[in-house]
Amino acid sequence: MDLTIRPATLDDAAACADIYSYYVRETHISFESEPPDAEEMARRIASYSAGHAWLVALEAGTTDVVGFAYAAPYSPREAYRWSAETSVYLQQGRRRTGAGRALYEELFDRLSARGFRRLVAGLALPNEASLGLHTALGFEVVGTFHQIGWKHGRWHDVMRLQKDLAPGLGDAPPAGEPG
């Protein structure tokens, strides 16, 4: 699949909301109960783009958004400011096309350039496709919260994963503020 990946703009909010709404309504992958509308998605794009990054993938030669990936603060506590939580969502039928990998690789490059050191992700289980993508891109499983989320009439576990964006730096102090 030939893609163009670029930073999201507020004009992409409706397309991102449309893609995400499927995951909210039809799956346990998102623990939100109501899909955010385009206005809320625009607020998220603006907020996460300012300090982290929000990217969209377009089918090459079109303006059709087929997926998005973003990073958000892992935690509001100051000590966590070099860490970010990542997510990727694709239009239905786009799994295993390379779009998720392409979005994530570009996102990781941008976050690394901004000074972030660690990434985390949370996967509502079961979700073999997402687990496969994350582990293929260097995330390591660090634990599982058991039966922590109730959606669609059952409890779901959430697996937590972590990726080091700055291998080889060990315990070296950060080289300035991220973002």
JSON list of C-alpha atoms in Angstrom, two decimals:
[
{"chain": "A", "resi": 1, "resn": "MET", "atom": "CA", "xyz": [0.00, 0.00, 0.00]},
{"chain": "A", "resi": 2, "resn": "ASP", "atom": "CA", "xyz": [1.41, 3.35, -1.04]},
{"chain": "A", "resi": 3, "resn": "LEU", "atom": "CA", "xyz": [0.80, 5.91, 1.70]},
{"chain": "A", "resi": 4, "resn": "THR", "atom": "CA", "xyz": [1.44, 9.53, 2.48]},
{"chain": "A", "resi": 5, "resn": "ILE", "atom": "CA", "xyz": [2.01, 10.18, 6.17]},
{"chain": "A", "resi": 6, "resn": "ARG", "atom": "CA", "xyz": [1.81, 13.71, 7.50]},
{"chain": "A", "resi": 7, "resn": "PRO", "atom": "CA", "xyz": [0.96, 15.61, 10.67]},
{"chain": "A", "resi": 8, "resn": "ALA", "atom": "CA", "xyz": [-2.77, 15.77, 11.29]},
{"chain": "A", "resi": 9, "resn": "THR", "atom": "CA", "xyz": [-4.58, 19.06, 10.94]},
{"chain": "A", "resi": 10, "resn": "LEU", "atom": "CA", "xyz": [-7.90, 20.10, 12.41]},
{"chain": "A", "resi": 11, "resn": "ASP", "atom": "CA", "xyz": [-9.39, 19.37, 8.99]},
{"chain": "A", "resi": 12, "resn": "ASP", "atom": "CA", "xyz": [-8.64, 15.68, 9.61]},
{"chain": "A", "resi": 13, "resn": "ALA", "atom": "CA", "xyz": [-10.77, 15.55, 12.76]},
{"chain": "A", "resi": 14, "resn": "ALA", "atom": "CA", "xyz": [-13.94, 14.24, 11.09]},
{"chain": "A", "resi": 15, "resn": "ALA", "atom": "CA", "xyz": [-12.08, 11.45, 9.28]},
{"chain": "A", "resi": 16, "resn": "CYS", "atom": "CA", "xyz": [-10.24, 10.43, 12.47]},
{"chain": "A", "resi": 17, "resn": "ALA", "atom": "CA", "xyz": [-13.51, 10.49, 14.42]},
{"chain": "A", "resi": 18, "resn": "ASP", "atom": "CA", "xyz": [-15.13, 8.32, 11.76]},
{"chain": "A", "resi": 19, "resn": "ILE", "atom": "CA", "xyz": [-12.32, 5.73, 11.87]},
{"chain": "A", "resi": 20, "resn": "TYR", "atom": "CA", "xyz": [-12.27, 5.67, 15.66]},
{"chain": "A", "resi": 21, "resn": "SER", "atom": "CA", "xyz": [-16.06, 5.42, 16.05]},
{"chain": "A", "resi": 22, "resn": "TYR", "atom": "CA", "xyz": [-16.01, 1.84, 14.79]},
{"chain": "A", "resi": 23, "resn": "TYR", "atom": "CA", "xyz": [-13.59, 0.80, 17.54]},
{"chain": "A", "resi": 24, "resn": "VAL", "atom": "CA", "xyz": [-15.67, 2.52, 20.22]},
{"chain": "A", "resi": 25, "resn": "ARG", "atom": "CA", "xyz": [-19.04, 1.17, 19.08]},
{"chain": "A", "resi": 26, "resn": "GLU", "atom": "CA", "xyz": [-18.19, -2.29, 17.78]},
{"chain": "A", "resi": 27, "resn": "THR", "atom": "CA", "xyz": [-15.13, -3.50, 19.68]},
{"chain": "A", "resi": 28, "resn": "HIS", "atom": "CA", "xyz": [-13.59, -3.70, 23.12]},
{"chain": "A", "resi": 29, "resn": "ILE", "atom": "CA", "xyz": [-10.33, -2.22, 21.76]},
{"chain": "A", "resi": 30, "resn": "SER", "atom": "CA", "xyz": [-11.26, 1.26, 22.99]},
{"chain": "A", "resi": 31, "resn": "PHE", "atom": "CA", "xyz": [-12.75, 1.53, 26.44]},
{"chain": "A", "resi": 32, "resn": "GLU", "atom": "CA", "xyz": [-14.62, 4.71, 25.55]},
{"chain": "A", "resi": 33, "resn": "SER", "atom": "CA", "xyz": [-18.38, 4.18, 25.56]},
{"chain": "A", "resi": 34, "resn": "GLU", "atom": "CA", "xyz": [-19.39, 6.97, 23.16]},
{"chain": "A", "resi": 35, "resn": "PRO", "atom": "CA", "xyz": [-17.37, 7.93, 20.10]},
{"chain": "A", "resi": 36, "resn": "PRO", "atom": "CA", "xyz": [-15.97, 11.46, 20.21]},
{"chain": "A", "resi": 37, "resn": "ASP", "atom": "CA", "xyz": [-17.39, 13.79, 17.59]},
{"chain": "A", "resi": 38, "resn": "ALA", "atom": "CA", "xyz": [-15.29, 15.78, 15.14]},
{"chain": "A", "resi": 39, "resn": "GLU", "atom": "CA", "xyz": [-15.10, 18.75, 17.52]},
{"chain": "A", "resi": 40, "resn": "GLU", "atom": "CA", "xyz": [-13.70, 16.62, 20.34]},
{"chain": "A", "resi": 41, "resn": "MET", "atom": "CA", "xyz": [-11.32, 14.87, 17.95]},
{"chain": "A", "resi": 42, "resn": "ALA", "atom": "CA", "xyz": [-10.08, 18.29, 16.78]},
{"chain": "A", "resi": 43, "resn": "ARG", "atom": "CA", "xyz": [-9.43, 19.23, 20.41]},
{"chain": "A", "resi": 44, "resn": "ARG", "atom": "CA", "xyz": [-7.41, 16.03, 20.89]},
{"chain": "A", "resi": 45, "resn": "ILE", "atom": "CA", "xyz": [-5.45, 16.56, 17.68]},
{"chain": "A", "resi": 46, "resn": "ALA", "atom": "CA", "xyz": [-4.53, 20.10, 18.74]},
{"chain": "A", "resi": 47, "resn": "SER", "atom": "CA", "xyz": [-3.63, 19.07, 22.28]},
{"chain": "A", "resi": 48, "resn": "TYR", "atom": "CA", "xyz": [-1.53, 16.01, 21.46]},
{"chain": "A", "resi": 49, "resn": "SER", "atom": "CA", "xyz": [0.16, 17.63, 18.46]},
{"chain": "A", "resi": 50, "resn": "ALA", "atom": "CA", "xyz": [1.38, 20.51, 20.58]},
{"chain": "A", "resi": 51, "resn": "GLY", "atom": "CA", "xyz": [3.51, 18.46, 22.95]},
{"chain": "A", "resi": 52, "resn": "HIS", "atom": "CA", "xyz": [3.80, 15.09, 21.24]},
{"chain": "A", "resi": 53, "resn": "ALA", "atom": "CA", "xyz": [2.54, 14.18, 17.75]},
{"chain": "A", "resi": 54, "resn": "TRP", "atom": "CA", "xyz": [-0.57, 13.14, 15.81]},
{"chain": "A", "resi": 55, "resn": "LEU", "atom": "CA", "xyz": [-0.12, 11.73, 12.32]},
{"chain": "A", "resi": 56, "resn": "VAL", "atom": "CA", "xyz": [-2.51, 10.62, 9.60]},
{"chain": "A", "resi": 57, "resn": "ALA", "atom": "CA", "xyz": [-1.98, 8.20, 6.73]},
{"chain": "A", "resi": 58, "resn": "LEU", "atom": "CA", "xyz": [-3.54, 8.95, 3.38]},
{"chain": "A", "resi": 59, "resn": "GLU", "atom": "CA", "xyz": [-3.82, 6.65, 0.45]},
{"chain": "A", "resi": 60, "resn": "ALA", "atom": "CA", "xyz": [-1.21, 8.03, -1.94]},
{"chain": "A", "resi": 61, "resn": "GLY", "atom": "CA", "xyz": [-2.60, 10.48, -4.42]},
{"chain": "A", "resi": 62, "resn": "THR", "atom": "CA", "xyz": [-5.80, 11.05, -2.44]},
{"chain": "A", "resi": 63, "resn": "THR", "atom": "CA", "xyz": [-7.02, 13.07, 0.50]},
{"chain": "A", "resi": 64, "resn": "ASP", "atom": "CA", "xyz": [-8.61, 9.99, 2.10]},
{"chain": "A", "resi": 65, "resn": "VAL", "atom": "CA", "xyz": [-7.41, 9.41, 5.67]},
{"chain": "A", "resi": 66, "resn": "VAL", "atom": "CA", "xyz": [-7.02, 5.66, 6.17]},
{"chain": "A", "resi": 67, "resn": "GLY", "atom": "CA", "xyz": [-5.49, 5.70, 9.64]},
{"chain": "A", "resi": 68, "resn": "PHE", "atom": "CA", "xyz": [-3.94, 7.74, 12.39]},
{"chain": "A", "resi": 69, "resn": "ALA", "atom": "CA", "xyz": [-1.42, 7.38, 15.17]},
{"chain": "A", "resi": 70, "resn": "TYR", "atom": "CA", "xyz": [-0.69, 9.67, 18.05]},
{"chain": "A", "resi": 71, "resn": "ALA", "atom": "CA", "xyz": [1.22, 10.04, 21.26]},
{"chain": "A", "resi": 72, "resn": "ALA", "atom": "CA", "xyz": [-0.12, 11.56, 24.45]},
{"chain": "A", "resi": 73, "resn": "PRO", "atom": "CA", "xyz": [1.34, 12.18, 27.88]},
{"chain": "A", "resi": 74, "resn": "TYR", "atom": "CA", "xyz": [1.82, 8.93, 29.77]},
{"chain": "A", "resi": 75, "resn": "SER", "atom": "CA", "xyz": [1.04, 10.64, 33.05]},
{"chain": "A", "resi": 76, "resn": "PRO", "atom": "CA", "xyz": [0.67, 14.25, 34.19]},
{"chain": "A", "resi": 77, "resn": "ARG", "atom": "CA", "xyz": [3.38, 13.78, 36.84]},
{"chain": "A", "resi": 78, "resn": "GLU", "atom": "CA", "xyz": [6.54, 15.72, 35.96]},
{"chain": "A", "resi": 79, "resn": "ALA", "atom": "CA", "xyz": [8.90, 12.74, 36.29]},
{"chain": "A", "resi": 80, "resn": "TYR", "atom": "CA", "xyz": [7.11, 10.99, 33.41]},
{"chain": "A", "resi": 81, "resn": "ARG", "atom": "CA", "xyz": [7.54, 13.85, 30.93]},
{"chain": "A", "resi": 82, "resn": "TRP", "atom": "CA", "xyz": [10.04, 11.92, 28.78]},
{"chain": "A", "resi": 83, "resn": "SER", "atom": "CA", "xyz": [7.54, 9.09, 28.33]},
{"chain": "A", "resi": 84, "resn": "ALA", "atom": "CA", "xyz": [4.55, 9.00, 25.99]},
{"chain": "A", "resi": 85, "resn": "GLU", "atom": "CA", "xyz": [1.61, 6.68, 25.43]},
{"chain": "A", "resi": 86, "resn": "THR", "atom": "CA", "xyz": [0.97, 5.69, 21.83]},
{"chain": "A", "resi": 87, "resn": "SER", "atom": "CA", "xyz": [-2.05, 4.52, 19.87]},
{"chain": "A", "resi": 88, "resn": "VAL", "atom": "CA", "xyz": [-2.76, 3.62, 16.25]},
{"chain": "A", "resi": 89, "resn": "TYR", "atom": "CA", "xyz": [-6.11, 3.13, 14.51]},
{"chain": "A", "resi": 90, "resn": "LEU", "atom": "CA", "xyz": [-6.83, 2.07, 10.95]},
{"chain": "A", "resi": 91, "resn": "GLN", "atom": "CA", "xyz": [-9.89, 2.19, 8.76]},
{"chain": "A", "resi": 92, "resn": "GLN", "atom": "CA", "xyz": [-11.69, -1.14, 8.67]},
{"chain": "A", "resi": 93, "resn": "GLY", "atom": "CA", "xyz": [-10.10, -3.48, 6.15]},
{"chain": "A", "resi": 94, "resn": "ARG", "atom": "CA", "xyz": [-6.66, -1.86, 6.46]},
{"chain": "A", "resi": 95, "resn": "ARG", "atom": "CA", "xyz": [-5.13, -4.27, 8.97]},
{"chain": "A", "resi": 96, "resn": "ARG", "atom": "CA", "xyz": [-2.02, -6.13, 7.83]},
{"chain": "A", "resi": 97, "resn": "THR", "atom": "CA", "xyz": [-1.42, -3.68, 4.98]},
{"chain": "A", "resi": 98, "resn": "GLY", "atom": "CA", "xyz": [1.64, -2.02, 6.49]},
{"chain": "A", "resi": 99, "resn": "ALA", "atom": "CA", "xyz": [-0.27, 1.17, 7.32]},
{"chain": "A", "resi": 100, "resn": "GLY", "atom": "CA", "xyz": [-0.03, 0.69, 11.10]},
{"chain": "A", "resi": 101, "resn": "ARG", "atom": "CA", "xyz": [3.69, -0.01, 10.92]},
{"chain": "A", "resi": 102, "resn": "ALA", "atom": "CA", "xyz": [4.30, 3.00, 8.65]},
{"chain": "A", "resi": 103, "resn": "LEU", "atom": "CA", "xyz": [2.35, 5.33, 10.95]},
{"chain": "A", "resi": 104, "resn": "TYR", "atom": "CA", "xyz": [4.09, 4.05, 14.06]},
{"chain": "A", "resi": 105, "resn": "GLU", "atom": "CA", "xyz": [7.60, 4.19, 12.58]},
{"chain": "A", "resi": 106, "resn": "GLU", "atom": "CA", "xyz": [7.09, 7.83, 11.57]},
{"chain": "A", "resi": 107, "resn": "LEU", "atom": "CA", "xyz": [5.56, 8.61, 14.96]},
{"chain": "A", "resi": 108, "resn": "PHE", "atom": "CA", "xyz": [8.52, 7.04, 16.78]},
{"chain": "A", "resi": 109, "resn": "ASP", "atom": "CA", "xyz": [11.00, 9.05, 14.70]},
{"chain": "A", "resi": 110, "resn": "ARG", "atom": "CA", "xyz": [9.19, 12.28, 15.52]},
{"chain": "A", "resi": 111, "resn": "LEU", "atom": "CA", "xyz": [8.96, 11.49, 19.22]},
{"chain": "A", "resi": 112, "resn": "SER", "atom": "CA", "xyz": [12.62, 10.54, 19.39]},
{"chain": "A", "resi": 113, "resn": "ALA", "atom": "CA", "xyz": [13.58, 13.81, 17.68]},
{"chain": "A", "resi": 114, "resn": "ARG", "atom": "CA", "xyz": [11.50, 15.68, 20.28]},
{"chain": "A", "resi": 115, "resn": "GLY", "atom": "CA", "xyz": [13.48, 14.08, 23.12]},
{"chain": "A", "resi": 116, "resn": "PHE", "atom": "CA", "xyz": [11.10, 11.37, 24.33]},
{"chain": "A", "resi": 117, "resn": "ARG", "atom": "CA", "xyz": [12.84, 8.33, 25.79]},
{"chain": "A", "resi": 118, "resn": "ARG", "atom": "CA", "xyz": [10.17, 5.71, 26.51]},
{"chain": "A", "resi": 119, "resn": "LEU", "atom": "CA", "xyz": [6.88, 4.72, 24.92]},
{"chain": "A", "resi": 120, "resn": "VAL", "atom": "CA", "xyz": [4.07, 2.76, 26.48]},
{"chain": "A", "resi": 121, "resn": "ALA", "atom": "CA", "xyz": [0.97, 1.19, 25.02]},
{"chain": "A", "resi": 122, "resn": "GLY", "atom": "CA", "xyz": [-2.07, -0.48, 26.49]},
{"chain": "A", "resi": 123, "resn": "LEU", "atom": "CA", "xyz": [-3.89, -3.24, 24.61]},
{"chain": "A", "resi": 124, "resn": "ALA", "atom": "CA", "xyz": [-7.35, -4.42, 25.59]},
{"chain": "A", "resi": 125, "resn": "LEU", "atom": "CA", "xyz": [-7.26, -8.18, 25.21]},
{"chain": "A", "resi": 126, "resn": "PRO", "atom": "CA", "xyz": [-7.74, -10.19, 23.16]},
{"chain": "A", "resi": 127, "resn": "ASN", "atom": "CA", "xyz": [-6.10, -8.24, 20.34]},
{"chain": "A", "resi": 128, "resn": "GLU", "atom": "CA", "xyz": [-3.59, -10.42, 18.51]},
{"chain": "A", "resi": 129, "resn": "ALA", "atom": "CA", "xyz": [-3.19, -8.04, 15.56]},
{"chain": "A", "resi": 130, "resn": "SER", "atom": "CA", "xyz": [-2.17, -5.12, 17.77]},
{"chain": "A", "resi": 131, "resn": "LEU", "atom": "CA", "xyz": [0.05, -7.29, 19.95]},
{"chain": "A", "resi": 132, "resn": "GLY", "atom": "CA", "xyz": [1.80, -8.56, 16.83]},
{"chain": "A", "resi": 133, "resn": "LEU", "atom": "CA", "xyz": [2.36, -5.04, 15.52]},
{"chain": "A", "resi": 134, "resn": "HIS", "atom": "CA", "xyz": [3.68, -3.72, 18.83]},
{"chain": "A", "resi": 135, "resn": "THR", "atom": "CA", "xyz": [6.08, -6.60, 19.45]},
{"chain": "A", "resi": 136, "resn": "ALA", "atom": "CA", "xyz": [7.31, -6.49, 15.84]},
{"chain": "A", "resi": 137, "resn": "LEU", "atom": "CA", "xyz": [8.18, -2.83, 16.43]},
{"chain": "A", "resi": 138, "resn": "GLY", "atom": "CA", "xyz": [10.19, -3.51, 19.57]},
{"chain": "A", "resi": 139, "resn": "PHE", "atom": "CA", "xyz": [7.65, -3.14, 22.37]},
{"chain": "A", "resi": 140, "resn": "GLU", "atom": "CA", "xyz": [8.09, -5.55, 25.28]},
{"chain": "A", "resi": 141, "resn": "VAL", "atom": "CA", "xyz": [5.27, -6.81, 27.45]},
{"chain": "A", "resi": 142, "resn": "VAL", "atom": "CA", "xyz": [5.70, -5.46, 30.97]},
{"chain": "A", "resi": 143, "resn": "GLY", "atom": "CA", "xyz": [2.50, -6.65, 32.59]},
{"chain": "A", "resi": 144, "resn": "THR", "atom": "CA", "xyz": [-1.21, -7.24, 32.42]},
{"chain": "A", "resi": 145, "resn": "PHE", "atom": "CA", "xyz": [-4.05, -5.73, 34.40]},
{"chain": "A", "resi": 146, "resn": "HIS", "atom": "CA", "xyz": [-6.59, -8.51, 34.80]},
{"chain": "A", "resi": 147, "resn": "GLN", "atom": "CA", "xyz": [-10.32, -7.91, 34.28]},
{"chain": "A", "resi": 148, "resn": "ILE", "atom": "CA", "xyz": [-9.88, -4.16, 34.54]},
{"chain": "A", "resi": 149, "resn": "GLY", "atom": "CA", "xyz": [-12.30, -2.98, 31.86]},
{"chain": "A", "resi": 150, "resn": "TRP", "atom": "CA", "xyz": [-15.97, -3.88, 31.38]},
{"chain": "A", "resi": 151, "resn": "LYS", "atom": "CA", "xyz": [-17.26, -3.53, 27.84]},
{"chain": "A", "resi": 152, "resn": "HIS", "atom": "CA", "xyz": [-19.78, -5.37, 25.68]},
{"chain": "A", "resi": 153, "resn": "GLY", "atom": "CA", "xyz": [-20.96, -7.54, 28.53]},
{"chain": "A", "resi": 154, "resn": "ARG", "atom": "CA", "xyz": [-17.66, -8.90, 29.78]},
{"chain": "A", "resi": 155, "resn": "TRP", "atom": "CA", "xyz": [-14.44, -8.07, 31.59]},
{"chain": "A", "resi": 156, "resn": "HIS", "atom": "CA", "xyz": [-11.28, -7.46, 29.59]},
{"chain": "A", "resi": 157, "resn": "ASP", "atom": "CA", "xyz": [-7.62, -7.61, 30.54]},
{"chain": "A", "resi": 158, "resn": "VAL", "atom": "CA", "xyz": [-5.27, -4.81, 29.48]},
{"chain": "A", "resi": 159, "resn": "MET", "atom": "CA", "xyz": [-1.71, -5.67, 28.56]},
{"chain": "A", "resi": 160, "resn": "ARG", "atom": "CA", "xyz": [0.90, -2.98, 29.06]},
{"chain": "A", "resi": 161, "resn": "LEU", "atom": "CA", "xyz": [3.90, -2.73, 26.76]},
{"chain": "A", "resi": 162, "resn": "GLN", "atom": "CA", "xyz": [6.99, -0.51, 26.72]},
{"chain": "A", "resi": 163, "resn": "LYS", "atom": "CA", "xyz": [9.51, 0.52, 24.07]},
{"chain": "A", "resi": 164, "resn": "ASP", "atom": "CA", "xyz": [12.84, 2.24, 24.59]},
{"chain": "A", "resi": 165, "resn": "LEU", "atom": "CA", "xyz": [13.33, 5.07, 22.09]},
{"chain": "A", "resi": 166, "resn": "ALA", "atom": "CA", "xyz": [16.88, 5.74, 23.23]},
{"chain": "A", "resi": 167, "resn": "PRO", "atom": "CA", "xyz": [18.63, 2.38, 23.50]},
{"chain": "A", "resi": 168, "resn": "GLY", "atom": "CA", "xyz": [22.20, 2.58, 24.64]},
{"chain": "A", "resi": 169, "resn": "LEU", "atom": "CA", "xyz": [21.66, 5.68, 26.77]},
{"chain": "A", "resi": 170, "resn": "GLY", "atom": "CA", "xyz": [21.05, 3.59, 29.87]},
{"chain": "A", "resi": 171, "resn": "ASP", "atom": "CA", "xyz": [20.81, 5.79, 32.94]},
{"chain": "A", "resi": 172, "resn": "ALA", "atom": "CA", "xyz": [22.12, 8.91, 31.17]},
{"chain": "A", "resi": 173, "resn": "PRO", "atom": "CA", "xyz": [20.12, 12.00, 32.14]},
{"chain": "A", "resi": 174, "resn": "PRO", "atom": "CA", "xyz": [17.80, 13.52, 29.53]},
{"chain": "A", "resi": 175, "resn": "ALA", "atom": "CA", "xyz": [19.34, 16.11, 27.26]},
{"chain": "A", "resi": 176, "resn": "GLY", "atom": "CA", "xyz": [16.76, 18.81, 27.86]},
{"chain": "A", "resi": 177, "resn": "GLU", "atom": "CA", "xyz": [13.01, 18.96, 27.93]},
{"chain": "A", "resi": 178, "resn": "PRO", "atom": "CA", "xyz": [10.94, 16.88, 25.51]},
{"chain": "A", "resi": 179, "resn": "GLY", "atom": "CA", "xyz": [8.49, 18.38, 23.07]}
]
